[in-house]
Short mmCIF file of C-alpha atoms and ligand atoms in Angstrom, two decimals:
data_model
loop_
_atom_site.label_atom_id
_atom_site.label_comp_id
_atom_site.label_asym_id
_atom_site.label_seq_id
_atom_site.Cartn_x
_atom_site.Cartn_y
_atom_site.Cartn_z
CA MET A 29 95.48 5.29 0.73
CA LYS A 30 97.70 4.63 3.73
CA ASN A 31 100.60 7.02 4.10
CA ILE A 32 99.87 10.70 4.54
CA LEU A 33 102.10 13.64 4.52
CA VAL A 34 101.08 16.30 7.07
CA THR A 35 102.72 19.56 6.70
CA GLY A 36 102.64 21.70 9.77
CA GLY A 37 101.97 18.40 11.76
CA ALA A 38 103.50 19.79 14.77
CA GLY A 39 101.18 22.92 14.84
CA PHE A 40 97.81 23.54 16.55
CA ILE A 41 95.39 21.82 14.01
CA GLY A 42 98.17 19.71 12.34
CA SER A 43 98.96 17.83 15.65
CA HIS A 44 95.52 17.20 16.51
CA THR A 45 94.80 15.83 12.82
CA CYS A 46 97.90 13.49 13.20
CA VAL A 47 96.40 12.08 16.37
CA ALA A 48 93.22 11.46 14.39
CA LEU A 49 94.88 9.98 11.49
CA LEU A 50 97.12 7.76 13.54
CA GLU A 51 94.13 6.51 15.66
CA ALA A 52 92.14 6.01 12.27
CA GLY A 53 95.02 3.53 11.28
CA TYR A 54 96.86 5.86 8.67
CA SER A 55 100.71 6.01 8.75
CA VAL A 56 101.90 9.59 8.84
CA VAL A 57 104.82 11.60 7.79
CA ILE A 58 105.09 14.91 9.45
CA ALA A 59 107.00 17.90 7.84
CA ASP A 60 107.61 20.88 9.89
CA ASN A 61 110.08 23.69 10.33
CA PHE A 62 109.04 24.64 13.97
CA SER A 63 108.44 28.14 12.81
CA ASN A 64 105.24 28.16 15.08
CA SER A 65 105.56 24.84 17.09
CA GLY A 66 108.18 22.69 18.83
CA PRO A 67 109.50 19.21 18.91
CA ARG A 68 107.72 18.45 22.33
CA THR A 69 104.32 18.09 20.45
CA LEU A 70 105.82 15.36 18.37
CA GLU A 71 106.50 13.31 21.65
CA ARG A 72 103.04 14.18 22.88
CA ILE A 73 101.40 12.90 19.75
CA ARG A 74 103.41 9.42 20.30
CA GLU A 75 102.28 9.55 23.76
CA ILE A 76 98.67 10.11 23.19
CA THR A 77 98.32 7.65 20.24
CA GLY A 78 101.05 5.08 21.25
CA ARG A 79 102.07 5.11 17.53
CA ASP A 80 105.06 6.37 15.72
CA PHE A 81 105.50 8.35 12.65
CA VAL A 82 108.19 9.66 10.30
CA PHE A 83 109.32 13.16 11.11
CA CYS A 84 111.17 15.61 8.57
CA GLU A 85 112.27 18.94 9.79
CA ALA A 86 111.75 20.95 6.62
CA ASP A 87 110.65 24.16 5.14
CA VAL A 88 108.11 23.04 2.48
CA THR A 89 108.80 26.11 0.29
CA ASP A 90 112.30 24.42 -0.26
CA ARG A 91 111.86 22.53 -3.49
CA ALA A 92 114.83 20.23 -2.76
CA ALA A 93 113.46 19.56 0.82
CA VAL A 94 110.06 18.65 -0.57
CA GLU A 95 111.56 16.30 -3.39
CA GLY A 96 113.53 14.68 -0.58
CA ILE A 97 110.39 13.88 1.33
CA PHE A 98 108.62 12.57 -1.69
CA LYS A 99 111.64 10.50 -2.78
CA GLU A 100 112.26 8.88 0.76
CA ASN A 101 108.55 8.18 1.51
CA ASN A 102 105.86 6.50 -0.37
CA ILE A 103 103.10 9.28 -0.03
CA ASP A 104 99.62 8.47 -0.94
CA GLY A 105 98.12 11.87 0.08
CA VAL A 106 98.92 15.32 1.39
CA ILE A 107 97.42 17.55 4.16
CA HIS A 108 98.93 20.81 3.83
CA PHE A 109 98.68 22.66 7.06
CA ALA A 110 102.01 24.60 7.13
CA GLY A 111 101.52 28.25 6.66
CA PHE A 112 101.65 31.68 8.41
CA LYS A 113 98.30 32.51 9.81
CA ALA A 114 98.21 35.59 11.77
CA VAL A 115 95.97 38.10 10.20
CA GLY A 116 97.50 41.30 11.77
CA GLU A 117 100.97 40.13 11.05
CA SER A 118 100.06 39.41 7.41
CA VAL A 119 99.30 43.07 6.97
CA GLU A 120 102.75 44.06 8.39
CA LYS A 121 104.61 41.40 6.32
CA PRO A 122 102.60 40.81 3.18
CA LEU A 123 105.52 39.59 1.14
CA ALA A 124 106.64 36.98 3.77
CA TYR A 125 102.91 35.68 3.70
CA TYR A 126 102.58 35.49 -0.08
CA TYR A 127 105.89 33.80 -0.45
CA ASN A 128 105.49 31.31 2.29
CA ASN A 129 101.96 30.27 1.93
CA LEU A 130 101.77 30.22 -1.90
CA VAL A 131 105.22 28.67 -2.75
CA SER A 132 104.60 25.87 -0.28
CA THR A 133 101.32 25.18 -1.89
CA ILE A 134 102.81 25.24 -5.55
CA GLU A 135 105.79 23.05 -4.56
CA LEU A 136 103.80 20.42 -2.81
CA ALA A 137 101.31 20.24 -5.68
CA LYS A 138 104.20 20.00 -8.24
CA ALA A 139 105.71 17.18 -6.14
CA CYS A 140 102.31 15.40 -6.00
CA LEU A 141 102.04 15.56 -9.84
CA SER A 142 105.62 14.38 -10.39
CA HIS A 143 105.33 11.49 -7.78
CA ARG A 144 101.81 10.56 -8.90
CA VAL A 145 100.31 11.49 -5.58
CA LYS A 146 96.69 11.70 -6.13
CA ASN A 147 95.20 13.37 -2.94
CA PHE A 148 95.63 16.83 -1.69
CA VAL A 149 93.72 18.31 1.19
CA PHE A 150 94.29 21.87 1.77
CA SER A 151 93.81 23.84 4.91
CA SER A 152 91.67 26.84 3.97
CA SER A 153 89.74 29.33 6.07
CA ALA A 154 86.29 30.94 6.39
CA THR A 155 88.29 34.14 5.95
CA VAL A 156 87.84 33.48 2.08
CA TYR A 157 84.10 34.40 2.41
CA GLY A 158 85.09 38.00 3.35
CA ASP A 159 81.98 40.03 4.53
CA ASN A 160 79.33 37.77 2.92
CA LYS A 161 76.03 37.26 4.93
CA ALA A 162 76.30 34.35 7.20
CA PRO A 163 75.69 31.49 7.19
CA PHE A 164 78.34 30.88 4.62
CA THR A 165 77.80 28.23 2.03
CA GLU A 166 80.47 26.73 -0.34
CA THR A 167 78.73 27.98 -3.38
CA MET A 168 78.83 31.56 -2.25
CA PRO A 169 80.86 34.00 -4.48
CA LEU A 170 84.01 34.88 -2.42
CA LEU A 171 84.33 38.59 -1.46
CA PRO A 172 87.63 40.28 -0.97
CA THR A 173 89.33 39.56 2.38
CA THR A 174 90.69 42.44 4.67
CA ASN A 175 94.12 41.12 4.62
CA PRO A 176 96.99 39.29 2.87
CA TYR A 177 96.57 36.06 5.07
CA GLY A 178 92.99 35.79 3.79
CA GLU A 179 94.27 36.45 0.15
CA THR A 180 96.82 33.78 0.47
CA LYS A 181 93.93 31.35 1.07
CA VAL A 182 91.86 32.62 -1.77
CA ILE A 183 94.82 32.32 -4.27
CA SER A 184 95.91 28.91 -2.88
CA GLU A 185 92.45 27.57 -3.41
CA ARG A 186 92.54 28.94 -6.91
CA ILE A 187 95.89 27.38 -7.69
CA LEU A 188 94.81 23.98 -6.46
CA SER A 189 91.35 24.19 -8.33
CA ASP A 190 93.25 24.89 -11.50
CA ALA A 191 95.85 22.27 -10.95
CA ALA A 192 93.04 19.58 -10.24
CA ALA A 193 91.16 20.75 -13.46
CA ALA A 194 94.47 20.41 -15.55
CA ASN A 195 95.43 17.05 -14.15
CA GLN A 196 92.84 14.15 -14.48
CA GLY A 197 93.13 11.92 -11.27
CA PHE A 198 94.59 14.63 -9.17
CA SER A 199 92.07 14.96 -6.34
CA VAL A 200 91.94 18.17 -4.37
CA THR A 201 89.63 18.91 -1.29
CA LEU A 202 89.59 22.41 0.30
CA LEU A 203 88.52 22.42 3.86
CA ARG A 204 87.43 25.88 5.01
CA TYR A 205 87.80 26.12 8.87
CA PHE A 206 85.64 28.45 10.95
CA ASN A 207 87.01 29.14 14.30
CA PRO A 208 89.12 26.13 15.77
CA VAL A 209 89.45 26.20 19.64
CA GLY A 210 89.91 23.67 22.34
CA ALA A 211 92.49 20.98 22.76
CA HIS A 212 92.83 17.19 22.89
CA GLU A 213 91.09 15.83 26.06
CA SER A 214 94.52 14.51 27.34
CA GLY A 215 95.51 18.17 27.78
CA LEU A 216 98.94 17.07 26.30
CA ILE A 217 98.43 19.08 22.93
CA GLY A 218 96.66 22.24 22.32
CA GLU A 219 96.97 25.94 21.12
CA ALA A 220 100.00 27.55 22.14
CA PRO A 221 100.64 30.52 20.14
CA ASN A 222 104.11 32.43 20.51
CA GLY A 223 103.84 35.64 22.38
CA ILE A 224 100.52 37.43 23.18
CA PRO A 225 97.66 35.62 21.55
CA ASN A 226 95.78 37.30 18.66
CA ASN A 227 92.65 34.85 18.96
CA LEU A 228 90.03 34.97 21.55
CA MET A 229 90.15 31.50 23.17
CA PRO A 230 93.99 31.38 23.82
CA TYR A 231 93.72 35.07 25.11
CA ILE A 232 91.00 34.10 27.55
CA THR A 233 93.03 31.12 28.84
CA LYS A 234 95.99 33.42 29.43
CA VAL A 235 93.72 35.62 31.21
CA ALA A 236 92.42 32.65 33.24
CA LYS A 237 96.00 31.70 34.10
CA GLY A 238 96.92 35.14 35.24
CA GLU A 239 99.44 35.76 32.65
CA LEU A 240 97.34 38.56 31.08
CA LYS A 241 95.08 40.99 33.19
CA GLU A 242 91.86 41.09 31.38
CA LEU A 243 90.25 40.37 28.18
CA ARG A 244 89.65 43.31 25.63
CA VAL A 245 86.22 42.77 24.00
CA PHE A 246 86.79 44.25 20.71
CA GLY A 247 83.49 46.29 20.32
CA ASP A 248 80.05 45.76 21.56
CA ASP A 249 78.20 47.80 18.81
CA TYR A 250 77.82 45.16 16.14
CA ASP A 251 74.43 44.24 14.89
CA THR A 252 74.45 41.18 16.91
CA PRO A 253 72.18 39.96 19.91
CA ASP A 254 74.60 41.37 22.71
CA GLY A 255 76.66 43.60 20.35
CA THR A 256 79.86 41.45 20.24
CA GLY A 257 81.27 39.67 17.48
CA VAL A 258 79.69 36.32 16.56
CA ARG A 259 81.84 33.39 15.36
CA ASP A 260 81.49 29.53 14.59
CA TYR A 261 83.76 27.92 17.15
CA ILE A 262 84.58 24.35 16.41
CA HIS A 263 86.52 21.90 18.54
CA VAL A 264 89.85 21.14 17.02
CA MET A 265 89.34 17.37 17.50
CA ASP A 266 86.04 17.74 15.44
CA LEU A 267 88.16 19.44 12.90
CA ALA A 268 90.77 16.86 12.92
CA GLU A 269 88.25 14.20 12.39
CA GLY A 270 86.72 16.07 9.56
CA HIS A 271 90.14 15.68 7.66
CA ALA A 272 89.98 11.87 8.14
CA ALA A 273 86.56 11.94 6.85
CA ALA A 274 87.66 14.02 3.92
CA LEU A 275 90.41 11.55 2.99
CA LYS A 276 88.05 8.86 2.62
CA LYS A 277 86.05 10.59 -0.05
CA MET A 278 88.63 12.09 -2.27
CA SER A 279 87.20 12.77 -5.81
CA GLY A 280 88.05 15.38 -8.29
CA PHE A 281 87.69 18.80 -6.81
CA SER A 282 85.58 19.46 -3.61
CA VAL A 283 85.11 22.26 -1.08
CA TYR A 284 83.67 21.84 2.49
CA ASN A 285 82.91 24.02 5.38
CA LEU A 286 84.30 22.68 8.64
CA GLY A 287 82.14 24.38 11.17
CA THR A 288 79.18 23.64 13.57
CA GLY A 289 76.75 25.82 11.88
CA ARG A 290 76.14 27.74 15.08
CA GLY A 291 77.18 31.23 15.94
CA THR A 292 78.52 32.18 19.55
CA SER A 293 79.22 35.82 20.52
CA VAL A 294 82.27 36.89 22.39
CA LEU A 295 80.43 37.56 25.59
CA GLU A 296 78.62 34.24 25.17
CA LEU A 297 82.04 32.45 24.99
CA VAL A 298 83.30 34.32 28.11
CA THR A 299 80.23 33.12 30.12
CA ALA A 300 80.61 29.55 28.83
CA PHE A 301 84.27 29.61 29.79
CA GLU A 302 83.40 31.02 33.22
CA ARG A 303 80.73 28.30 33.83
CA ALA A 304 82.78 25.35 32.43
CA ASN A 305 85.83 26.05 34.64
CA SER A 306 84.16 27.79 37.49
CA LEU A 307 86.24 30.98 37.33
CA LYS A 308 85.90 34.59 36.39
CA ILE A 309 87.32 36.22 33.31
CA PRO A 310 87.79 40.06 33.93
CA TYR A 311 87.11 41.91 30.64
CA ARG A 312 86.44 45.57 29.33
CA ILE A 313 84.81 46.71 26.14
CA THR A 314 87.23 48.40 23.90
CA PRO A 315 86.79 49.88 20.25
CA ARG A 316 86.34 47.38 17.36
CA ARG A 317 89.35 45.75 15.83
CA ALA A 318 90.17 46.82 12.29
CA GLY A 319 89.15 44.18 9.66
CA ASP A 320 86.75 42.23 11.94
CA ILE A 321 83.49 41.28 10.59
CA ALA A 322 80.23 41.12 12.68
CA VAL A 323 78.94 37.74 12.14
CA CYS A 324 80.68 34.60 10.69
CA TYR A 325 79.23 31.05 10.95
CA ALA A 326 78.95 28.17 8.60
CA ASP A 327 76.28 26.29 6.63
CA ALA A 328 77.78 22.78 7.56
CA LYS A 329 75.25 20.57 5.76
CA LYS A 330 77.40 19.73 2.88
CA ALA A 331 80.05 18.01 4.80
CA GLU A 332 77.54 16.26 6.72
CA ARG A 333 75.71 15.15 3.59
CA GLU A 334 78.69 14.11 1.59
CA LEU A 335 81.43 13.18 4.09
CA GLY A 336 79.18 11.75 6.80
CA TRP A 337 81.00 14.28 9.23
CA LYS A 338 79.38 16.47 11.79
CA ALA A 339 80.95 18.49 14.61
CA LYS A 340 79.75 16.96 17.77
CA ARG A 341 81.73 18.62 20.75
CA THR A 342 79.83 21.31 22.57
CA VAL A 343 80.97 25.09 23.41
CA GLU A 344 81.44 23.90 26.99
CA GLU A 345 83.66 21.02 26.04
CA MET A 346 85.80 23.46 23.92
CA CYS A 347 86.29 25.55 27.08
CA ARG A 348 86.93 22.97 29.38
CA ASP A 349 89.48 21.27 27.01
CA ALA A 350 91.35 24.57 26.24
CA TRP A 351 91.58 25.45 30.02
CA ARG A 352 92.87 21.88 30.94
CA PHE A 353 95.70 22.29 28.33
CA GLU A 354 96.55 25.77 29.42
CA ALA A 355 96.44 24.99 33.14
CA GLY A 356 98.79 22.05 32.51
CA LEU A 357 100.87 23.71 29.90
CA ARG A 358 104.55 23.05 30.17
CA ASP A 359 106.75 25.90 29.37
CA GLU A 360 108.89 24.26 26.74
CA LYS A 361 107.47 23.91 23.36
C1 WQD B 424 87.09 36.04 17.39
C2 WQD B 424 86.10 37.18 17.84
C3 WQD B 424 87.13 39.36 17.74
C4 WQD B 424 90.42 38.61 20.44
C5 WQD B 424 90.73 34.62 12.79
C6 WQD B 424 91.24 34.42 11.20
C7 WQD B 424 90.64 33.17 10.95
C8 WQD B 424 91.28 32.01 11.72
C9 WQD B 424 90.79 32.25 13.18
C10 WQD B 424 93.42 31.24 10.96
C11 WQD B 424 86.09 38.41 17.11
C12 WQD B 424 86.76 38.93 19.17
C13 WQD B 424 89.30 38.39 19.69
C14 WQD B 424 90.47 39.41 21.54
C15 WQD B 424 87.94 39.93 21.12
N1 WQD B 424 92.70 32.19 11.74
N2 WQD B 424 88.07 39.07 20.05
N3 WQD B 424 89.27 39.99 21.92
O1 WQD B 424 89.14 36.99 13.83
O2 WQD B 424 87.24 35.45 13.87
O3 WQD B 424 89.48 34.64 12.77
O4 WQD B 424 91.26 33.62 13.58
O5 WQD B 424 92.99 30.40 10.22
O6 WQD B 424 91.21 32.98 9.53
O7 WQD B 424 90.52 35.45 10.53
O8 WQD B 424 89.30 34.93 15.49
O9 WQD B 424 89.69 34.61 17.67
O10 WQD B 424 90.77 36.60 16.49
O11 WQD B 424 88.43 36.60 16.92
O12 WQD B 424 87.08 40.52 21.43
O13 WQD B 424 91.48 39.65 22.39
O14 WQD B 424 86.78 37.49 19.22
O15 WQD B 424 86.75 40.71 17.55
O16 WQD B 424 84.80 38.85 17.27
P1 WQD B 424 88.79 35.61 14.07
P2 WQD B 424 89.51 35.63 16.59
#
């Protein structure tokens, strides 16, 4: 398997995965419509790897566009990242989220079947576990999520599972990400959300840069050691390498957690960021954010056992790499 179509390859996780794939010797076709990214990232992928790739500016909900990509490129496998992913926004715009995230998955799976592409890796999320009791294992029954974004992941998983069951030889792997943070060590690519960040780490780096006044800690009354929310933060390059590992072991239908197996609280992450970068992050405790769960972290043993993959970068490295990208961040996308 040589030539991989990466949808959303100009985005945060997609761009880091393209770096890992190119460095692992794959050839890559990126499809992206820049709805949450920009062309600058493509140049930086080339700069980091010294390798080129095919780029198609396309909305992968558009059947004709998807058909064109498969016709013009000899695709061996697909990694589908392209999708809307802001939890809060999904509550305001559910139809846009269901349309974009589900139609893209269906159109890509249909194109794979009609072009005999046998490998499909899907970017899923720990959100699908809902308010289960951590650590989350792949065999756990999924509980309702609190938002349309999470539901698009649950439904996409189901669509792909059924497509794999109905089509002998069509292999599907679902990768459930925990909390991806950090940036490539070069500082050239990283997490650059449009507008005010929803997620913790990009919010912290904006406070560190002085663009935002202080961090609001959403609640310190959870049943956790310091009362703040606990999450499984994973370095985005570890996550990227997990995709390369998954491509090597495609067979039938598989599901893997991509996490570290360790939980870190909000205040622990703030402290780690301050130590790693020798700076202070002002914060204040505010009421809980609607929809948040207290504790979310992975049982990561299955990916290690079956894919030979294990996250290896520390929380300190995540903090240092995130800040290096933010501090050197060029304005244009
Ligand atoms: C982490 C912790 C907050 C911001 C979401 C999606 C998930 C994935 C990652 C897409 C929580 C606290 C946050 C802030 C805070 N997204 N927090 N102040 O909610 O765990 O996961 O993003 O794939 O699918 O659900 O990530 O970074 O928003 O929050 O105190 O300004 O930080 O309460 O405990 P989350 P997050």
